[in-house]
Short mmCIF file of C-alpha atoms and ligand atoms in Angstrom, two decimals:
data_model
loop_
_atom_site.label_atom_id
_atom_site.label_comp_id
_atom_site.label_asym_id
_atom_site.label_seq_id
_atom_site.Cartn_x
_atom_site.Cartn_y
_atom_site.Cartn_z
CA LEU D 658 82.05 55.75 123.22
CA VAL D 659 82.56 59.19 121.21
CA ASP D 660 84.04 58.83 117.75
CA ILE D 661 86.91 61.84 118.21
CA ASN D 662 88.84 61.02 114.76
CA SER D 663 91.44 59.06 116.54
CA PRO D 664 92.61 55.50 116.45
CA TYR D 665 91.80 54.70 120.04
CA PRO D 666 88.60 54.30 121.56
CA ALA D 667 87.43 57.45 123.76
CA PRO D 668 84.78 56.98 126.19
CA LEU D 669 82.96 59.60 128.31
CA HIS D 670 81.72 58.49 131.60
CA ALA D 671 78.39 59.51 132.51
CA THR D 672 80.11 61.52 135.55
CA GLU D 673 82.14 63.58 133.06
CA SER D 674 78.71 64.65 131.35
CA PRO D 675 77.06 67.75 132.22
CA TRP D 676 74.01 65.84 133.17
CA ARG D 677 73.00 63.71 136.05
CA VAL D 678 72.55 60.52 134.06
CA GLU D 679 70.77 57.25 135.76
CA PHE D 680 72.36 53.91 134.87
CA GLY D 681 70.61 52.84 131.87
CA ASP D 682 69.03 56.22 130.83
CA THR D 683 72.34 57.78 128.72
CA ALA D 684 69.77 57.46 125.53
CA ARG D 685 67.47 60.21 127.04
CA TYR D 686 70.74 62.44 126.98
CA LEU D 687 72.64 61.52 123.89
CA LYS D 688 71.73 59.15 120.83
CA VAL D 689 74.11 57.45 118.30
CA GLY D 690 74.66 60.22 115.62
CA ASP D 691 74.56 63.55 118.27
CA VAL D 692 77.58 65.96 117.86
CA ILE D 693 79.07 67.10 120.88
CA MET D 694 81.84 69.51 121.87
CA CYS D 695 83.99 68.03 124.78
CA HIS D 696 87.59 68.19 125.71
CA VAL D 697 90.08 65.25 126.09
CA LEU D 698 90.83 65.08 129.81
CA SER D 699 93.74 62.75 129.66
CA VAL D 700 95.27 60.05 127.44
CA ASP D 701 97.55 57.87 129.33
CA GLU D 702 100.54 55.49 128.25
CA ILE D 703 98.70 52.79 126.76
CA LYS D 704 96.37 55.30 124.78
CA ARG D 705 93.36 55.09 126.98
CA VAL D 706 91.26 58.34 126.40
CA GLN D 707 89.24 60.09 128.76
CA LEU D 708 86.90 62.67 127.81
CA THR D 709 84.67 65.21 129.73
CA MET D 710 82.08 67.70 129.07
CA GLN D 711 82.61 69.42 132.51
CA GLU D 712 84.89 72.32 130.88
CA ARG D 713 83.52 75.84 129.85
CA GLU D 714 81.70 75.69 126.40
CA ALA D 715 81.32 71.85 126.33
CA ARG D 716 77.64 71.05 124.73
CA ARG D 717 75.86 68.83 122.71
CA LEU D 718 75.33 70.61 119.43
CA ASN D 719 71.95 70.45 117.93
CA GLY D 720 71.37 71.05 113.93
CA GLY D 721 73.85 72.32 111.95
CA MET D 722 76.46 70.44 109.75
CA VAL D 723 79.92 68.82 110.42
CA ILE D 724 82.62 69.05 107.79
CA GLU D 725 86.21 67.46 108.44
CA ILE D 726 89.53 68.75 107.47
CA SER D 727 93.09 67.53 107.94
CA PRO D 728 93.83 68.74 111.99
CA THR D 729 97.02 69.89 110.87
CA LYS D 730 95.20 72.70 108.97
CA VAL D 731 93.09 73.61 112.28
CA PRO D 732 95.41 76.54 113.22
CA ARG D 733 95.31 78.06 110.03
CA VAL D 734 91.39 77.85 109.98
CA ILE D 735 91.23 78.99 113.49
CA GLY D 736 93.59 82.36 112.51
CA LYS D 737 95.85 84.22 114.83
CA GLN D 738 93.83 84.83 117.92
CA GLY D 739 90.63 83.33 116.28
CA SER D 740 90.79 86.04 113.32
CA MET D 741 90.03 83.61 110.56
CA VAL D 742 87.17 81.76 112.17
CA SER D 743 85.58 85.20 113.59
CA LEU D 744 86.22 86.83 109.95
CA ILE D 745 84.27 83.65 108.63
CA MET D 746 81.55 83.77 111.10
CA ASP D 747 80.95 87.81 111.05
CA LEU D 748 80.51 87.50 106.90
CA THR D 749 78.34 84.75 106.96
CA GLY D 750 76.52 84.92 109.99
CA CYS D 751 77.05 81.22 111.02
CA ARG D 752 77.87 79.80 114.10
CA ILE D 753 81.23 77.83 114.11
CA TYR D 754 82.90 75.70 116.35
CA VAL D 755 86.53 74.37 115.22
CA GLY D 756 87.51 70.98 116.87
CA GLN D 757 91.40 70.44 116.91
CA ASN D 758 90.75 66.79 115.62
CA GLY D 759 89.68 68.51 112.45
CA ARG D 760 86.01 68.35 112.59
CA ILE D 761 84.41 71.64 112.17
CA TRP D 762 80.56 72.40 113.22
CA LEU D 763 78.64 75.14 111.43
CA ASP D 764 75.30 76.23 111.64
CA GLY D 765 73.62 78.71 109.89
CA ASP D 766 70.98 79.07 106.77
CA ASP D 767 71.47 76.62 103.96
CA ARG D 768 73.28 79.33 101.98
CA SER D 769 75.62 80.92 104.60
CA ALA D 770 76.60 77.62 105.86
CA ALA D 771 77.48 76.39 102.32
CA VAL D 772 79.59 79.64 101.97
CA ALA D 773 81.40 79.14 105.14
CA ALA D 774 82.18 75.50 104.13
CA MET D 775 83.62 76.79 100.78
CA ALA D 776 85.86 79.22 102.87
CA ILE D 777 87.18 76.76 105.41
CA ARG D 778 87.82 74.19 102.16
CA LEU D 779 89.65 77.16 100.36
CA ILE D 780 91.80 77.76 103.66
CA GLU D 781 92.59 73.95 103.75
CA GLU D 782 93.66 73.95 100.05
CA ARG D 783 95.74 77.04 100.43
CA ALA D 784 96.99 76.64 104.00
CA GLN D 785 100.81 78.15 102.78
CA ALA D 786 99.74 80.83 100.68
CA VAL D 787 100.37 84.34 101.48
CA GLY D 788 97.49 86.85 101.89
CA LEU D 789 94.92 83.89 102.54
CA THR D 790 92.58 86.32 104.64
CA GLU D 791 92.19 88.58 101.62
CA THR D 792 91.46 85.90 99.38
CA VAL D 793 88.72 84.45 101.79
CA ARG D 794 87.26 88.07 102.01
CA GLU D 795 87.17 88.40 98.45
CA ARG D 796 85.26 85.10 97.72
CA ILE D 797 82.73 85.71 100.02
CA GLU D 798 82.15 89.37 100.51
CA TRP D 799 80.07 89.82 97.34
CA GLY D 800 76.63 87.85 98.86
CA GLY D 801 74.38 87.45 96.04
CA ASN D 802 76.57 89.64 93.29
CA LYS D 803 79.72 88.16 91.90
CA VAL D 804 81.55 90.55 90.09
CA LEU D 805 84.96 90.90 88.23
CA ALA D 806 86.62 93.91 87.59
CA ALA D 807 89.43 94.81 85.41
CA VAL D 808 91.65 97.83 84.45
CA TYR D 809 93.66 98.35 81.33
CA GLY D 810 95.58 101.66 80.23
CA PRO D 811 96.20 104.34 79.98
CA ARG D 812 96.55 103.13 76.48
CA GLU D 813 96.30 104.69 73.17
CA ALA D 814 92.49 105.50 72.35
CA HIS D 815 91.16 103.39 69.44
CA PRO D 816 89.61 104.28 66.91
CA ARG D 817 91.55 107.36 66.95
CA HIS D 818 89.05 109.99 66.06
CA LEU D 819 87.83 109.40 69.57
CA GLN D 820 91.41 110.69 70.97
CA ASP D 821 91.15 113.82 73.06
CA PRO D 822 94.45 115.94 72.63
CA ALA D 823 93.69 117.22 76.54
CA ARG D 824 92.71 114.28 78.08
CA ALA D 825 92.19 110.75 78.67
CA LEU D 826 88.96 109.02 77.96
CA VAL D 827 87.60 106.82 80.77
CA GLN D 828 85.60 103.92 79.07
CA CYS D 829 83.63 101.37 80.96
CA ARG D 830 82.04 98.40 79.78
CA TYR D 831 79.65 96.74 82.18
CA ASN D 832 78.50 93.21 80.80
CA MET D 833 76.20 90.60 82.51
CA ALA D 834 76.88 87.31 81.66
CA PRO D 835 73.81 85.26 80.12
CA PHE D 836 74.20 82.70 83.28
CA SER D 837 74.38 85.53 85.95
CA VAL D 838 70.52 85.29 86.40
CA SER D 839 68.01 82.71 86.91
CA ASP D 840 66.22 83.10 83.21
CA ARG D 841 69.17 83.10 80.72
CA LYS D 842 69.94 86.61 79.49
CA ARG D 843 70.42 87.10 75.73
CA PRO D 844 74.21 87.91 75.65
CA GLY D 845 75.62 90.95 74.48
CA PRO D 846 75.15 94.66 75.18
CA ASP D 847 71.35 95.77 75.72
CA ARG D 848 70.29 99.43 76.87
CA ARG D 849 70.57 98.68 80.28
CA SER D 850 74.20 97.75 80.10
CA VAL D 851 75.00 100.55 77.94
CA GLU D 852 73.19 102.87 80.25
CA ILE D 853 75.31 101.60 83.13
CA SER D 854 78.59 101.64 81.46
CA LYS D 855 77.95 105.37 80.41
CA VAL D 856 77.06 106.32 84.20
CA ILE D 857 79.96 104.42 85.75
CA SER D 858 82.68 105.90 82.56
CA GLU D 859 81.21 109.41 84.04
CA ALA D 860 81.70 108.54 87.63
CA PHE D 861 85.18 107.44 87.24
CA ALA D 862 85.77 110.35 84.85
CA SER D 863 85.25 112.75 87.76
CA VAL D 864 87.76 111.20 89.74
CA VAL D 865 90.59 110.10 87.63
CA PHE D 866 93.52 112.63 86.78
CA VAL D 867 92.55 112.69 83.21
CA GLU D 868 94.33 115.49 82.08
CA GLN D 869 97.63 113.33 82.86
CA PHE D 870 97.34 111.28 79.81
CA PRO D 871 96.05 112.88 76.61
CA ARG D 872 94.84 110.76 73.77
CA THR D 873 94.73 107.90 75.71
CA SER D 874 91.89 105.68 77.05
CA VAL D 875 91.65 104.13 80.54
CA ASP D 876 89.61 101.17 79.99
CA ILE D 877 87.53 99.39 82.75
CA PHE D 878 85.70 95.97 82.13
CA ILE D 879 82.81 94.83 84.90
CA GLU D 880 81.77 91.42 84.27
CA VAL D 881 78.75 90.07 86.28
CA LEU D 882 79.04 86.82 86.94
CA GLN D 883 76.05 86.57 89.29
CA ALA D 884 73.25 89.14 89.67
CA ASP D 885 71.27 89.76 92.78
CA ALA D 886 70.42 93.44 92.32
CA GLY D 887 72.75 96.26 92.96
CA THR D 888 75.32 95.05 90.34
CA ARG D 889 76.19 98.40 89.08
CA CYS D 890 77.36 99.33 92.61
CA ALA D 891 79.16 96.25 93.39
CA GLY D 892 80.82 96.76 89.70
CA LEU D 893 81.92 100.30 90.48
CA THR D 894 83.16 99.64 94.02
CA ALA D 895 85.34 96.69 92.60
CA ALA D 896 86.15 98.88 89.70
CA SER D 897 87.40 101.55 91.88
CA VAL D 898 89.87 99.32 93.93
CA ALA D 899 90.90 97.62 90.68
CA LEU D 900 91.97 101.23 89.23
CA ALA D 901 93.78 102.19 92.18
CA ASP D 902 95.61 98.79 92.16
CA ALA D 903 96.57 99.59 88.23
CA GLY D 904 98.30 102.58 89.71
CA ILE D 905 95.75 105.04 87.90
CA PRO D 906 96.40 108.51 89.49
CA MET D 907 92.87 109.72 91.12
CA ARG D 908 91.39 112.09 93.58
CA ASP D 909 89.86 109.29 95.81
CA LEU D 910 88.24 105.94 95.56
CA VAL D 911 84.61 105.93 94.34
CA THR D 912 82.21 103.94 96.71
CA SER D 913 78.88 102.82 95.77
CA CYS D 914 75.82 101.64 97.35
CA ALA D 915 71.89 101.58 96.73
CA SER D 916 68.76 102.14 98.60
CA GLY D 917 65.57 102.25 98.00
CA LYS D 918 61.96 101.63 99.40
CA ILE D 919 59.96 98.18 99.87
CA GLY D 920 56.60 98.00 100.90
CA GLY D 921 56.43 101.62 102.02
CA VAL D 922 59.62 101.05 104.04
CA VAL D 923 63.26 102.84 103.03
CA ALA D 924 65.60 100.16 103.21
CA LEU D 925 69.22 100.00 102.33
CA ASP D 926 71.00 97.54 99.67
CA LEU D 927 67.72 95.83 98.11
CA ASN D 928 68.34 91.98 96.88
CA LYS D 929 66.43 91.18 93.41
CA ASP D 930 62.96 90.65 94.50
CA GLU D 931 63.09 93.75 96.70
CA ASP D 932 64.24 95.61 93.59
CA ASN D 933 62.27 94.16 91.01
CA PHE D 934 58.98 94.37 93.31
CA GLY D 935 59.82 97.41 95.58
CA ASP D 936 58.56 100.83 94.94
CA ALA D 937 61.94 102.45 94.35
CA ASP D 938 65.56 101.64 93.91
CA CYS D 939 68.01 104.50 93.90
CA PRO D 940 71.97 103.85 93.50
CA MET D 941 74.32 106.54 94.21
CA ALA D 942 78.19 106.50 94.29
CA ILE D 943 80.39 109.35 96.05
CA VAL D 944 83.80 110.42 96.72
CA PRO D 945 84.12 109.74 100.27
CA ARG D 946 86.95 112.13 100.99
CA THR D 947 84.96 115.16 99.45
CA GLY D 948 81.20 113.66 99.73
CA GLU D 949 80.71 114.45 96.16
CA ILE D 950 78.26 112.60 94.36
CA VAL D 951 79.42 111.33 91.09
CA LEU D 952 76.27 108.82 90.37
CA LEU D 953 72.64 109.18 91.34
CA GLN D 954 69.91 107.51 89.42
CA MET D 955 66.27 106.44 90.46
CA ASP D 956 63.79 103.87 89.65
CA GLY D 957 60.28 104.55 90.73
CA HIS D 958 59.20 107.07 93.28
CA LEU D 959 60.48 108.32 96.58
CA THR D 960 58.97 111.66 98.40
CA ALA D 961 61.76 114.27 99.32
CA ASP D 962 61.78 112.94 102.91
CA GLU D 963 61.76 109.19 101.82
CA PHE D 964 64.83 110.30 99.51
CA ASP D 965 66.57 112.17 102.43
CA ARG D 966 66.56 109.12 104.56
CA ALA D 967 67.62 106.86 101.65
CA MET D 968 70.55 108.84 100.82
CA GLY D 969 71.40 109.01 104.54
CA LEU D 970 71.45 105.16 104.54
CA SER D 971 73.49 104.99 101.40
CA ILE D 972 76.12 107.34 102.55
CA GLY D 973 76.45 105.93 105.95
CA ALA D 974 76.87 102.38 104.21
CA ALA D 975 79.20 104.09 101.75
CA LYS D 976 81.69 105.05 104.23
CA LYS D 977 81.90 101.46 105.70
CA ILE D 978 82.29 100.06 102.13
CA ASN D 979 85.16 102.64 101.81
CA GLU D 980 86.67 101.40 104.78
CA ILE D 981 86.77 97.81 103.34
CA GLN D 982 88.32 99.03 99.87
CA ARG D 983 91.04 100.56 101.63
CA ASP D 984 91.64 97.60 103.97
CA ALA D 985 91.53 95.58 100.79
CA LEU D 986 94.39 97.35 98.77
CA ARG D 987 96.35 97.72 102.25
CA ARG D 988 96.01 94.00 102.57
CA ARG D 989 97.19 93.77 98.88
CA TYR D 990 100.48 95.39 99.17
CA GLU D 991 101.06 93.83 102.83
CA SER D 992 101.00 90.24 100.86
CA VAL D 993 102.89 91.60 97.86
CA ALA D 994 105.71 92.88 100.33
CA GLU D 995 105.66 89.59 102.20
CA GLN D 996 106.19 87.64 98.91
CA ALA D 997 109.10 89.69 97.75
CA ARG D 998 110.61 89.35 101.11
CA LEU D 999 110.33 85.68 100.86
CA GLU D 1000 111.60 85.53 97.12
CA ALA D 1001 114.71 87.94 97.72
CA PRO D 1002 117.62 86.30 97.21
CA PRO D 1003 119.52 85.79 100.61
CA PRO D 1004 122.11 88.54 101.62
CA PRO D 1005 125.91 87.73 100.52
CA PRO D 1006 127.98 86.29 102.71
CA PRO D 1007 129.71 88.95 105.05
CA SER D 1008 133.03 89.59 102.90
CA GLU D 1009 136.48 88.34 104.14
CA ALA D 1010 138.56 91.04 105.50
CA PRO D 1011 140.81 91.92 102.76
CA PRO D 1012 144.17 90.29 102.48
CA PRO D 1013 147.00 92.24 104.50
CA PRO D 1014 149.02 94.20 101.98
P1 ADP S 1177 71.38 96.86 89.57
O1 ADP S 1177 71.65 95.30 89.37
O2 ADP S 1177 72.31 97.71 89.23
O3 ADP S 1177 70.35 96.86 90.58
P2 ADP S 1177 68.79 96.75 87.94
O4 ADP S 1177 68.23 97.66 89.04
O5 ADP S 1177 68.55 97.36 86.47
O6 ADP S 1177 70.49 97.19 88.14
O7 ADP S 1177 68.51 95.33 87.93
C1 ADP S 1177 68.23 94.66 89.16
C2 ADP S 1177 68.37 93.27 89.10
O8 ADP S 1177 67.59 92.47 88.22
C3 ADP S 1177 69.74 92.54 88.63
O9 ADP S 1177 70.85 92.75 89.58
C4 ADP S 1177 69.32 91.42 88.10
O10 ADP S 1177 69.40 90.43 89.23
C5 ADP S 1177 67.91 91.40 87.52
N1 ADP S 1177 67.97 91.56 86.19
C6 ADP S 1177 68.44 92.44 85.31
N2 ADP S 1177 68.24 92.58 83.89
C7 ADP S 1177 68.04 91.49 83.75
C8 ADP S 1177 67.67 90.61 82.73
N3 ADP S 1177 67.84 90.99 81.28
N4 ADP S 1177 67.43 89.19 82.89
C9 ADP S 1177 67.19 88.67 83.96
N5 ADP S 1177 67.38 89.32 85.13
C10 ADP S 1177 67.71 90.89 85.08
#
């Protein structure tokens, strides 16, 4: 008997299994507590259910975990032609099967499975929301880094003596929360955050049309909630989208990525241990349309050849990240347009013909 999340018993006959099961030998193939993927073959008028495992994809699922959602939310989790579940699989690297009965099997390492489960819960909670795909994407795409970016302005620059009569100031404040790293960080600015704020401000000052807003300031706030190396790149990339979203005129988005060297190997996007114990870390930011480099730093040593290879990796990655940035903006405006359409007042009833004179 298989528990299919239904009030009626669901037997799986030995003949409908994919194995040649001898009488009394079922336990060799399936034990109590095993998870299987099967199809409902038939349900008759007295609710007798027949299951089969003879169809394509049916199998015993080893390892992994099962989460349960309301069966009515299943189509939303699957998405149009499987788009939502494919997105979650691509972003987390998990294998996922969504059963029509609301049971979902996920397999991946602990962290990815937890992220995938969280994404599915989010979809379940917000099944009716507009722009859902975007919410999910935003929540999971940061990986080990979680960064918030906000933009204010152009607004009058304070203190006044900082105002530039010819152009706007671009001021960034990068801050890492005390709880963002495993050993609590002292709150407040330090040399590192002052340096990062400065290089990010300069990167944006070269793309924003500052001459259009004299005496003002465009303020960018980057708050790191969880840090796993490369936070200045993640912050810059997020802030760039926030600037565009705030309607600040810019020559192009800025896209950032780091590469470096670990144990003599040139690699892209180091994580915290690779960064802290590696040989070199080289964050960069480019203006994708022109290829102009607006931020370039290096910690450690790279030979000229290694530097070229590292830059090659970063530029390749930046192009892909730029696509994701543009896509995020596009989707945001699609969902705004959809929301406006839903909230628009109904069209007035057709006016009646004017009374005859
Ligand atoms: P980025 O985050 O841009 O790579 P760094 O190379 O300076 O900047 O930092 C690498 C990582 O080291 C950070 O993302 C963070 O995980 C960790 N780190 C930085 N400063 C601290 C700190 N004060 N305490 C604990 N961990 C830190």
